[in-house]
Coordinates of C-alpha atoms and ligand atoms in Angstrom, one line a residue:
M66 CA -135.6 -154.1 49.0
K67 CA -133.2 -156.8 47.5
Y68 CA -132.6 -160.1 48.7
F69 CA -129.4 -162.4 48.3
S70 CA -128.8 -165.9 48.7
L71 CA -126.1 -166.3 51.7
N72 CA -124.4 -169.0 49.3
N73 CA -124.1 -167.0 46.5
K74 CA -124.1 -163.0 46.6
A75 CA -125.1 -162.6 42.7
H76 CA -128.2 -164.4 43.1
Q77 CA -131.0 -161.6 44.0
V78 CA -134.6 -161.5 44.4
N79 CA -137.3 -159.1 45.8
F80 CA -139.5 -160.2 49.0
E81 CA -142.2 -161.7 46.9
T82 CA -140.2 -164.6 45.7
A83 CA -138.2 -164.6 49.3
V84 CA -141.0 -165.2 50.7
V85 CA -142.5 -167.6 48.1
Q86 CA -139.5 -169.7 47.7
G87 CA -138.6 -169.9 51.7
L88 CA -135.2 -171.3 50.2
A89 CA -132.9 -170.2 47.4
P90 CA -133.2 -172.5 44.7
D91 CA -128.6 -173.3 46.2
K92 CA -130.2 -173.8 49.4
G93 CA -129.0 -170.6 51.0
L94 CA -130.7 -168.7 52.9
Y95 CA -132.2 -165.3 51.9
F96 CA -130.6 -162.1 53.2
P97 CA -131.0 -158.2 52.6
E98 CA -128.8 -156.7 50.6
Q99 CA -128.6 -154.0 53.0
I100 CA -129.5 -153.1 56.6
P101 CA -131.3 -150.0 57.1
T102 CA -130.9 -147.6 59.8
L103 CA -133.2 -146.2 62.2
D104 CA -133.7 -142.3 62.8
P105 CA -132.0 -141.8 66.3
S106 CA -134.9 -139.5 67.1
F107 CA -137.4 -142.3 66.8
I108 CA -135.4 -144.5 68.8
E109 CA -135.1 -141.7 71.8
N110 CA -138.8 -141.5 71.6
L111 CA -140.0 -144.8 71.2
H112 CA -142.6 -144.7 74.0
D113 CA -144.6 -141.9 71.9
Y114 CA -145.3 -144.7 69.4
S115 CA -147.8 -146.9 69.3
D116 CA -147.0 -150.6 68.8
H117 CA -148.4 -150.7 65.3
E118 CA -146.8 -147.5 64.2
I119 CA -143.4 -148.8 65.8
G120 CA -143.7 -152.3 63.3
Y121 CA -144.1 -150.4 60.9
K122 CA -141.5 -148.5 60.5
V123 CA -139.2 -151.4 62.0
I124 CA -140.5 -153.9 58.7
S125 CA -141.4 -151.0 55.9
P126 CA -138.2 -150.5 54.5
F127 CA -137.5 -154.3 54.5
I128 CA -140.4 -154.3 52.2
G129 CA -140.1 -151.5 50.3
S130 CA -142.8 -150.5 47.7
E131 CA -143.7 -154.1 47.6
I132 CA -146.6 -154.0 49.6
P133 CA -148.5 -151.1 49.9
E134 CA -148.9 -148.8 52.8
E135 CA -152.4 -149.3 53.5
A136 CA -152.0 -153.1 53.1
L137 CA -148.8 -153.3 55.1
R138 CA -150.4 -151.0 58.3
K139 CA -152.8 -153.7 57.9
I140 CA -150.7 -156.7 58.3
V141 CA -148.9 -155.6 61.1
A142 CA -152.0 -154.7 63.3
D143 CA -153.4 -158.1 62.7
T144 CA -149.9 -159.4 63.6
L145 CA -149.8 -157.5 66.8
S146 CA -153.2 -157.4 68.2
F147 CA -152.2 -159.0 71.7
Q148 CA -149.7 -157.6 74.7
F149 CA -146.3 -158.5 74.7
P150 CA -145.6 -157.2 78.6
I151 CA -142.6 -157.0 80.8
Q152 CA -142.7 -158.7 84.4
K153 CA -140.2 -157.7 86.8
V154 CA -138.6 -161.1 88.3
T155 CA -135.6 -160.2 90.7
G156 CA -134.1 -156.9 91.2
H157 CA -132.4 -156.7 87.8
T158 CA -134.4 -159.3 85.6
Y159 CA -136.8 -159.0 83.6
A160 CA -139.1 -161.1 81.6
L161 CA -140.3 -160.4 78.3
E162 CA -143.6 -162.4 77.5
L163 CA -144.2 -163.4 73.9
F164 CA -146.9 -165.8 75.1
H165 CA -149.9 -163.8 74.9
G166 CA -151.1 -164.6 71.3
P167 CA -153.4 -167.2 70.0
T168 CA -151.2 -170.2 70.1
L169 CA -149.3 -169.1 73.6
A170 CA -146.0 -169.3 71.9
F171 CA -143.8 -166.5 70.0
K172 CA -143.7 -168.0 67.0
D173 CA -147.5 -167.1 67.0
V174 CA -145.7 -163.1 65.3
G175 CA -143.6 -164.5 62.6
A176 CA -146.9 -166.8 61.5
R177 CA -149.5 -164.7 61.6
F178 CA -147.1 -161.9 59.8
M179 CA -146.2 -164.2 56.6
A180 CA -149.5 -165.5 56.5
G181 CA -150.7 -161.6 55.9
C182 CA -147.6 -161.5 53.1
L183 CA -148.3 -164.6 51.7
G184 CA -151.9 -163.5 51.5
Y185 CA -151.5 -160.5 50.2
F186 CA -149.2 -161.9 47.7
R187 CA -152.1 -164.6 46.2
R188 CA -154.6 -161.9 46.4
N189 CA -155.6 -161.9 42.7
S190 CA -154.6 -165.4 41.6
K191 CA -157.6 -168.1 41.0
D192 CA -155.2 -170.9 42.1
P193 CA -155.0 -171.6 45.9
V194 CA -151.4 -172.1 46.8
T195 CA -150.8 -175.3 49.8
V196 CA -148.5 -174.4 53.0
L197 CA -147.2 -178.0 53.8
V198 CA -145.6 -177.9 56.8
A199 CA -144.2 -180.9 59.3
T200 CA -144.2 -180.3 63.1
S201 CA -143.3 -181.5 66.6
G202 CA -145.6 -179.6 68.3
D203 CA -145.0 -175.5 68.5
T204 CA -144.8 -174.5 64.7
G205 CA -147.7 -176.4 63.5
G206 CA -149.9 -174.3 65.8
A207 CA -149.2 -171.0 64.9
V208 CA -149.2 -172.0 61.4
A209 CA -152.5 -173.1 61.4
S210 CA -153.9 -169.5 63.6
G211 CA -151.5 -167.4 61.7
F212 CA -152.8 -168.9 58.1
Y213 CA -156.4 -169.8 59.3
N214 CA -159.2 -168.2 56.8
V215 CA -156.7 -166.4 54.8
P216 CA -158.2 -166.4 51.5
G217 CA -156.0 -168.3 48.7
V218 CA -153.9 -170.1 50.9
E219 CA -154.7 -173.6 51.8
V220 CA -152.8 -175.4 54.6
V221 CA -151.8 -179.4 55.3
I222 CA -150.1 -179.5 58.3
L223 CA -148.1 -183.1 59.1
Y224 CA -147.5 -184.1 62.8
P225 CA -146.5 -188.1 64.4
S226 CA -149.8 -189.2 66.0
K227 CA -149.1 -189.4 69.6
K228 CA -146.0 -187.5 69.8
V229 CA -147.3 -183.8 70.3
S230 CA -148.8 -182.6 73.7
V231 CA -152.9 -183.4 74.2
L232 CA -152.9 -179.0 74.0
Q233 CA -150.7 -178.9 70.8
E234 CA -153.1 -181.7 69.0
K235 CA -155.9 -179.7 69.8
Q236 CA -154.5 -176.3 68.2
L237 CA -153.5 -178.1 64.9
T238 CA -157.1 -179.9 64.6
T239 CA -159.9 -178.3 65.8
L240 CA -159.7 -175.2 63.0
G241 CA -161.1 -176.3 60.0
K242 CA -161.8 -174.5 56.7
N243 CA -158.4 -174.2 55.1
I244 CA -156.6 -175.8 57.9
H245 CA -156.1 -179.6 57.3
A246 CA -154.0 -181.7 59.7
L247 CA -152.9 -185.5 58.8
E248 CA -151.8 -187.4 61.6
I249 CA -149.0 -189.5 60.8
Q250 CA -148.5 -192.6 62.3
G251 CA -144.5 -192.5 62.4
T252 CA -141.9 -190.1 64.2
F253 CA -141.7 -186.5 63.3
D254 CA -138.5 -187.3 60.7
D255 CA -140.9 -189.4 58.6
C256 CA -143.5 -186.4 58.7
Q257 CA -140.1 -183.9 57.7
K258 CA -139.3 -186.4 55.0
L259 CA -142.9 -186.8 53.2
V260 CA -142.7 -183.0 53.0
K261 CA -139.6 -183.1 51.6
T262 CA -140.4 -185.6 49.0
A263 CA -143.6 -183.6 48.2
F264 CA -141.4 -180.6 47.5
L265 CA -138.9 -182.4 44.7
D266 CA -142.3 -183.8 43.5
Q267 CA -142.9 -182.0 39.6
E268 CA -146.3 -183.8 39.2
L269 CA -147.7 -182.9 42.2
Q270 CA -146.3 -179.1 42.1
Q271 CA -147.8 -178.7 38.8
H272 CA -151.5 -180.1 40.3
R273 CA -151.4 -178.0 43.3
P274 CA -148.3 -176.0 44.2
L275 CA -146.6 -175.8 47.2
T276 CA -144.6 -173.2 49.5
S277 CA -142.9 -173.7 52.9
A278 CA -144.1 -171.9 56.5
N279 CA -140.8 -173.0 58.3
S280 CA -138.4 -170.4 60.4
I281 CA -136.3 -169.7 57.9
N282 CA -138.2 -167.7 55.8
V283 CA -137.5 -163.8 55.8
A284 CA -141.5 -163.1 57.1
R285 CA -141.2 -165.5 59.9
W286 CA -137.7 -164.0 60.6
L287 CA -138.1 -160.8 60.1
P288 CA -141.2 -159.5 62.2
Q289 CA -139.4 -161.0 65.5
M290 CA -137.2 -157.8 65.5
F291 CA -140.5 -156.3 67.0
Y292 CA -139.9 -157.8 70.7
Y293 CA -136.6 -156.0 71.0
F294 CA -137.9 -153.0 70.2
L295 CA -141.4 -153.4 72.3
A296 CA -139.2 -154.3 75.1
Y297 CA -137.0 -151.0 74.8
K298 CA -140.3 -148.8 74.7
Q299 CA -141.2 -150.4 77.9
M300 CA -137.9 -150.3 79.8
K301 CA -135.8 -147.7 78.5
A302 CA -136.8 -144.8 80.6
A303 CA -135.0 -146.4 83.7
H304 CA -132.6 -148.6 81.7
P305 CA -130.8 -147.4 78.6
N306 CA -128.5 -150.3 78.6
L307 CA -130.1 -153.5 78.0
V308 CA -129.0 -157.3 77.9
F309 CA -131.5 -159.4 76.0
S310 CA -131.1 -163.1 77.0
V311 CA -132.8 -165.1 74.4
P312 CA -133.6 -169.1 74.6
S313 CA -132.5 -170.4 71.2
G314 CA -133.0 -173.5 69.1
N315 CA -133.1 -172.6 65.1
F316 CA -131.6 -169.1 66.3
G317 CA -133.8 -167.2 64.6
N318 CA -135.5 -165.0 67.2
I319 CA -131.9 -163.5 68.7
C320 CA -131.2 -163.2 65.0
A321 CA -133.6 -160.9 64.5
G322 CA -132.9 -159.3 67.9
M323 CA -129.6 -158.3 66.3
M324 CA -130.8 -157.7 63.4
A325 CA -133.0 -155.0 65.8
A326 CA -129.4 -153.8 66.8
A327 CA -128.2 -153.3 63.8
M328 CA -130.5 -151.1 62.6
G329 CA -129.9 -148.5 65.7
L330 CA -131.6 -150.3 69.0
P331 CA -129.2 -149.4 71.8
V332 CA -128.4 -153.1 73.3
S333 CA -125.4 -153.7 75.7
H334 CA -125.2 -157.3 74.8
F335 CA -126.7 -160.4 73.3
V336 CA -127.2 -163.7 75.6
A337 CA -128.0 -167.0 73.4
S338 CA -129.0 -169.6 75.8
T339 CA -129.5 -172.9 74.9
N340 CA -130.0 -176.4 76.3
V341 CA -127.8 -179.1 75.9
N342 CA -127.7 -179.0 72.2
D343 CA -124.5 -176.5 72.4
T344 CA -123.4 -176.3 69.3
I345 CA -122.9 -172.7 69.1
P346 CA -121.5 -171.9 73.0
R347 CA -118.7 -174.6 71.7
F348 CA -118.4 -172.6 68.5
M349 CA -118.5 -169.2 70.7
Q350 CA -115.4 -170.3 72.9
N351 CA -113.0 -172.0 70.2
G352 CA -114.3 -171.1 66.9
E353 CA -115.6 -174.5 65.8
Y354 CA -118.4 -175.6 64.2
T355 CA -119.1 -179.4 65.4
P356 CA -122.8 -180.2 65.6
H357 CA -123.6 -183.8 67.9
K358 CA -126.6 -185.7 66.9
A359 CA -129.7 -183.3 69.1
V360 CA -130.6 -184.8 72.4
P361 CA -134.4 -184.8 73.4
T362 CA -134.5 -181.8 76.5
L363 CA -137.4 -180.7 78.5
S364 CA -137.4 -177.0 76.2
N365 CA -137.8 -179.5 73.2
A366 CA -138.0 -176.2 70.6
M367 CA -134.9 -176.2 71.2
D368 CA -133.6 -179.5 71.1
V369 CA -131.6 -178.3 67.3
A370 CA -128.4 -179.2 66.9
D371 CA -127.4 -177.6 63.8
P372 CA -129.3 -173.9 64.1
S373 CA -130.4 -173.1 60.5
N374 CA -130.1 -169.2 60.9
F375 CA -126.8 -169.1 63.0
V376 CA -124.9 -168.1 59.2
R377 CA -127.3 -164.7 59.3
I378 CA -125.8 -164.0 62.5
L379 CA -122.3 -164.6 61.1
E380 CA -122.6 -162.4 58.0
L381 CA -124.2 -159.7 60.4
F382 CA -120.7 -159.7 61.7
N383 CA -118.7 -160.5 58.3
N384 CA -117.8 -163.8 59.5
S385 CA -115.3 -162.7 62.4
L386 CA -115.7 -164.4 65.4
P387 CA -113.7 -162.1 67.4
S388 CA -116.2 -158.6 66.6
L389 CA -119.5 -161.2 67.1
Q390 CA -117.8 -162.2 71.2
Q391 CA -118.2 -158.9 71.3
K392 CA -122.1 -158.7 71.6
L393 CA -123.3 -162.2 71.7
S394 CA -122.2 -164.8 74.5
S395 CA -123.7 -168.1 74.9
Y396 CA -124.2 -170.7 77.8
S397 CA -125.9 -173.7 77.6
F398 CA -127.8 -175.6 80.5
T399 CA -128.9 -178.9 81.9
D400 CA -132.6 -180.1 82.0
K401 CA -131.5 -180.6 85.8
E402 CA -131.1 -176.7 86.1
T403 CA -133.6 -175.8 84.3
S404 CA -136.3 -177.8 86.4
R405 CA -134.1 -176.6 89.6
T406 CA -134.8 -173.0 88.1
M407 CA -138.7 -173.4 87.4
E408 CA -138.7 -174.4 91.3
Q409 CA -136.4 -171.7 92.6
V410 CA -138.0 -168.8 90.5
W411 CA -141.6 -170.1 91.9
K412 CA -140.2 -170.0 95.5
E413 CA -138.7 -167.1 95.7
N414 CA -139.8 -165.0 93.2
H415 CA -143.3 -165.8 92.5
Y416 CA -142.9 -166.0 89.1
M417 CA -143.7 -169.0 86.6
L418 CA -141.3 -169.9 84.2
D419 CA -141.7 -172.2 80.9
P420 CA -139.0 -174.8 80.2
H421 CA -137.4 -172.1 77.4
G422 CA -137.9 -169.0 79.3
A423 CA -136.3 -170.6 82.7
V424 CA -133.4 -171.1 80.1
G425 CA -133.4 -167.6 79.3
F426 CA -133.5 -166.9 82.5
L427 CA -130.2 -169.0 83.9
G428 CA -128.2 -167.6 80.4
L429 CA -129.4 -164.2 81.8
Q430 CA -128.0 -164.7 85.2
K431 CA -124.8 -165.7 84.3
Y432 CA -124.2 -163.3 81.6
L433 CA -124.7 -160.5 84.8
Q434 CA -122.9 -162.2 87.2
Y435 CA -119.8 -160.9 85.4
S436 CA -121.9 -157.1 84.7
P437 CA -123.9 -156.6 87.6
E438 CA -124.7 -152.8 86.5
L439 CA -126.3 -153.5 83.7
T440 CA -129.8 -154.9 83.5
G441 CA -131.2 -157.8 81.4
V442 CA -134.6 -159.1 80.0
F443 CA -134.7 -162.5 79.0
L444 CA -137.9 -163.6 76.5
E445 CA -140.8 -166.3 77.8
T446 CA -141.3 -168.1 74.8
A447 CA -144.1 -169.8 75.6
H448 CA -146.8 -170.3 78.4
P449 CA -146.1 -172.4 81.0
V450 CA -149.4 -174.4 80.4
K451 CA -147.8 -176.0 77.0
F452 CA -145.2 -177.7 79.1
E453 CA -147.5 -178.3 82.1
D454 CA -146.8 -182.7 81.7
T455 CA -143.1 -182.4 82.5
A456 CA -143.1 -179.6 84.9
P457 CA -141.4 -180.3 88.3
R458 CA -143.8 -182.4 90.1
S459 CA -144.0 -179.4 93.3
I460 CA -145.0 -176.3 90.9
R461 CA -147.2 -178.2 88.6
E462 CA -150.6 -177.8 90.1
E463 CA -149.9 -173.8 90.5
I464 CA -149.3 -173.6 86.9
Y465 CA -152.6 -171.1 85.7
T466 CA -154.4 -172.3 82.7
P467 CA -155.8 -169.7 80.4
A468 CA -159.4 -169.7 79.3
K469 CA -158.9 -170.0 75.6
V470 CA -157.2 -173.5 76.6
M471 CA -159.8 -174.4 78.4
S472 CA -162.7 -174.0 75.8
L473 CA -159.6 -175.7 73.1
Y474 CA -160.0 -178.8 75.3
H475 CA -163.8 -179.4 74.5
K476 CA -163.3 -179.1 70.6
E477 CA -163.4 -181.6 68.6
K478 CA -160.5 -183.3 67.0
Q479 CA -160.2 -183.3 62.7
S480 CA -157.7 -185.2 61.1
T481 CA -156.9 -187.6 58.9
L482 CA -154.7 -190.6 59.8
L483 CA -152.2 -191.5 57.2
S484 CA -149.3 -193.9 56.9
T485 CA -146.1 -193.2 56.8
D486 CA -146.3 -194.0 52.6
Y487 CA -145.5 -191.4 50.5
I488 CA -147.8 -192.6 47.6
T489 CA -150.6 -192.8 50.2
F490 CA -149.9 -189.0 50.7
K491 CA -149.6 -187.8 47.5
N492 CA -152.7 -189.3 46.4
W493 CA -154.2 -187.5 49.6
L494 CA -152.7 -184.3 47.9
M495 CA -153.8 -184.9 44.4
R496 CA -157.4 -185.6 45.2
Ligands
PLP547 C1 -139.1 -172.3 68.5 C2 -139.1 -171.7 69.8 C3 -138.0 -171.6 70.4 C4 -136.5 -171.6 70.1 O1 -136.7 -170.7 68.5 P1 -135.2 -170.0 67.3 O2 -135.9 -168.8 67.1 O3 -135.4 -171.5 66.6 O4 -134.2 -170.0 68.2 C5 -138.1 -171.1 72.0 N1 -138.9 -171.3 72.4 C6 -140.1 -171.7 72.1 C7 -141.4 -172.1 73.4 C8 -140.0 -171.9 70.8 O5 -141.4 -172.8 70.2

């Protein structure tokens, strides 16, 4: 499969180049040259296939012969190595739980798949490649866990000192081996600036080839399609016309769902649910794309003002707002609504939401008001324990702590404390 840059359709590369580069040299996002369609009988009989078989059938047309079947099946099996259960929450709303992976957030799937692909492409090279990422919390943990022990890949994660939760810091700093955590005495923006400067530094790149693992990479974006097929497999018998509500920040996850629909998965409608960072809900109303400055919220993994993947959604709909509106609605919710919903759903339905899932739940309820005959699934993207510190007091005690989190608290932090000075950071990388 070839991928083109959304800034210039004539610039085409293969899957490997798209994965290794992340972003095209003209700063465009890569997009597949054609959208493969799946055999309708496969979709009709999804329940007869294992999760691994579904994953392989869905992703393999996007890769073609660049990764041989046996190696790709192994990458898919390593990626889908945990459960994606559906839980009924109210009469016609269901939660698709994506937090049963190693770092309790849905980003585990994309990170593990990308690690598998990069590990495959680097399998015969002598010099390791360094994956460099700045994180405000969730991405770093998923990348650290996904790339742990992958031969030929070193990982350097920059995080802002004292600005990630205790649990998130443990996820970043306790693995060791090929995972290095740099604790930067500054903000997330300082971390990001150091990473950006490093990518432009020729001398550094000669010494140590760098690549990024951020969410615009096609190998992190496309495997997220699996969620929608796995949900449909579990729901189809009773509910063939589903609505999906996706708590959205950079819009990578929902864009993968819309790609799944373009491949032939029957989906009635998508709802992009956001916090008060509402660039897309406003765009869907009036067609004007006018980002404001990002505002911090309880659902902080979605505090994004200028969602990078939205251009991919527009491309799927040939940049036509009216046809996009047929398939997508988008609503925004305040922190107050989010907290109140977490309390209410616990009280009435005995289901514990995290703040991101709560936004997804709210978006689904709003859409189903107008179409009560439909059934909806919202994506629960993180385990509530990850956001325990900010959960409403009345329910905080009720949040369940999984055993794998308990053991993490006892592991020792290994990190290197650095200032925000670029030369110090570069010297550390050049050592
Ligand atoms: C990253 C993240 C999101 C947003 O996903 P996008 O693909 O960026 O829209 C939602 N919830 C959680 C918990 C996340 O970590």
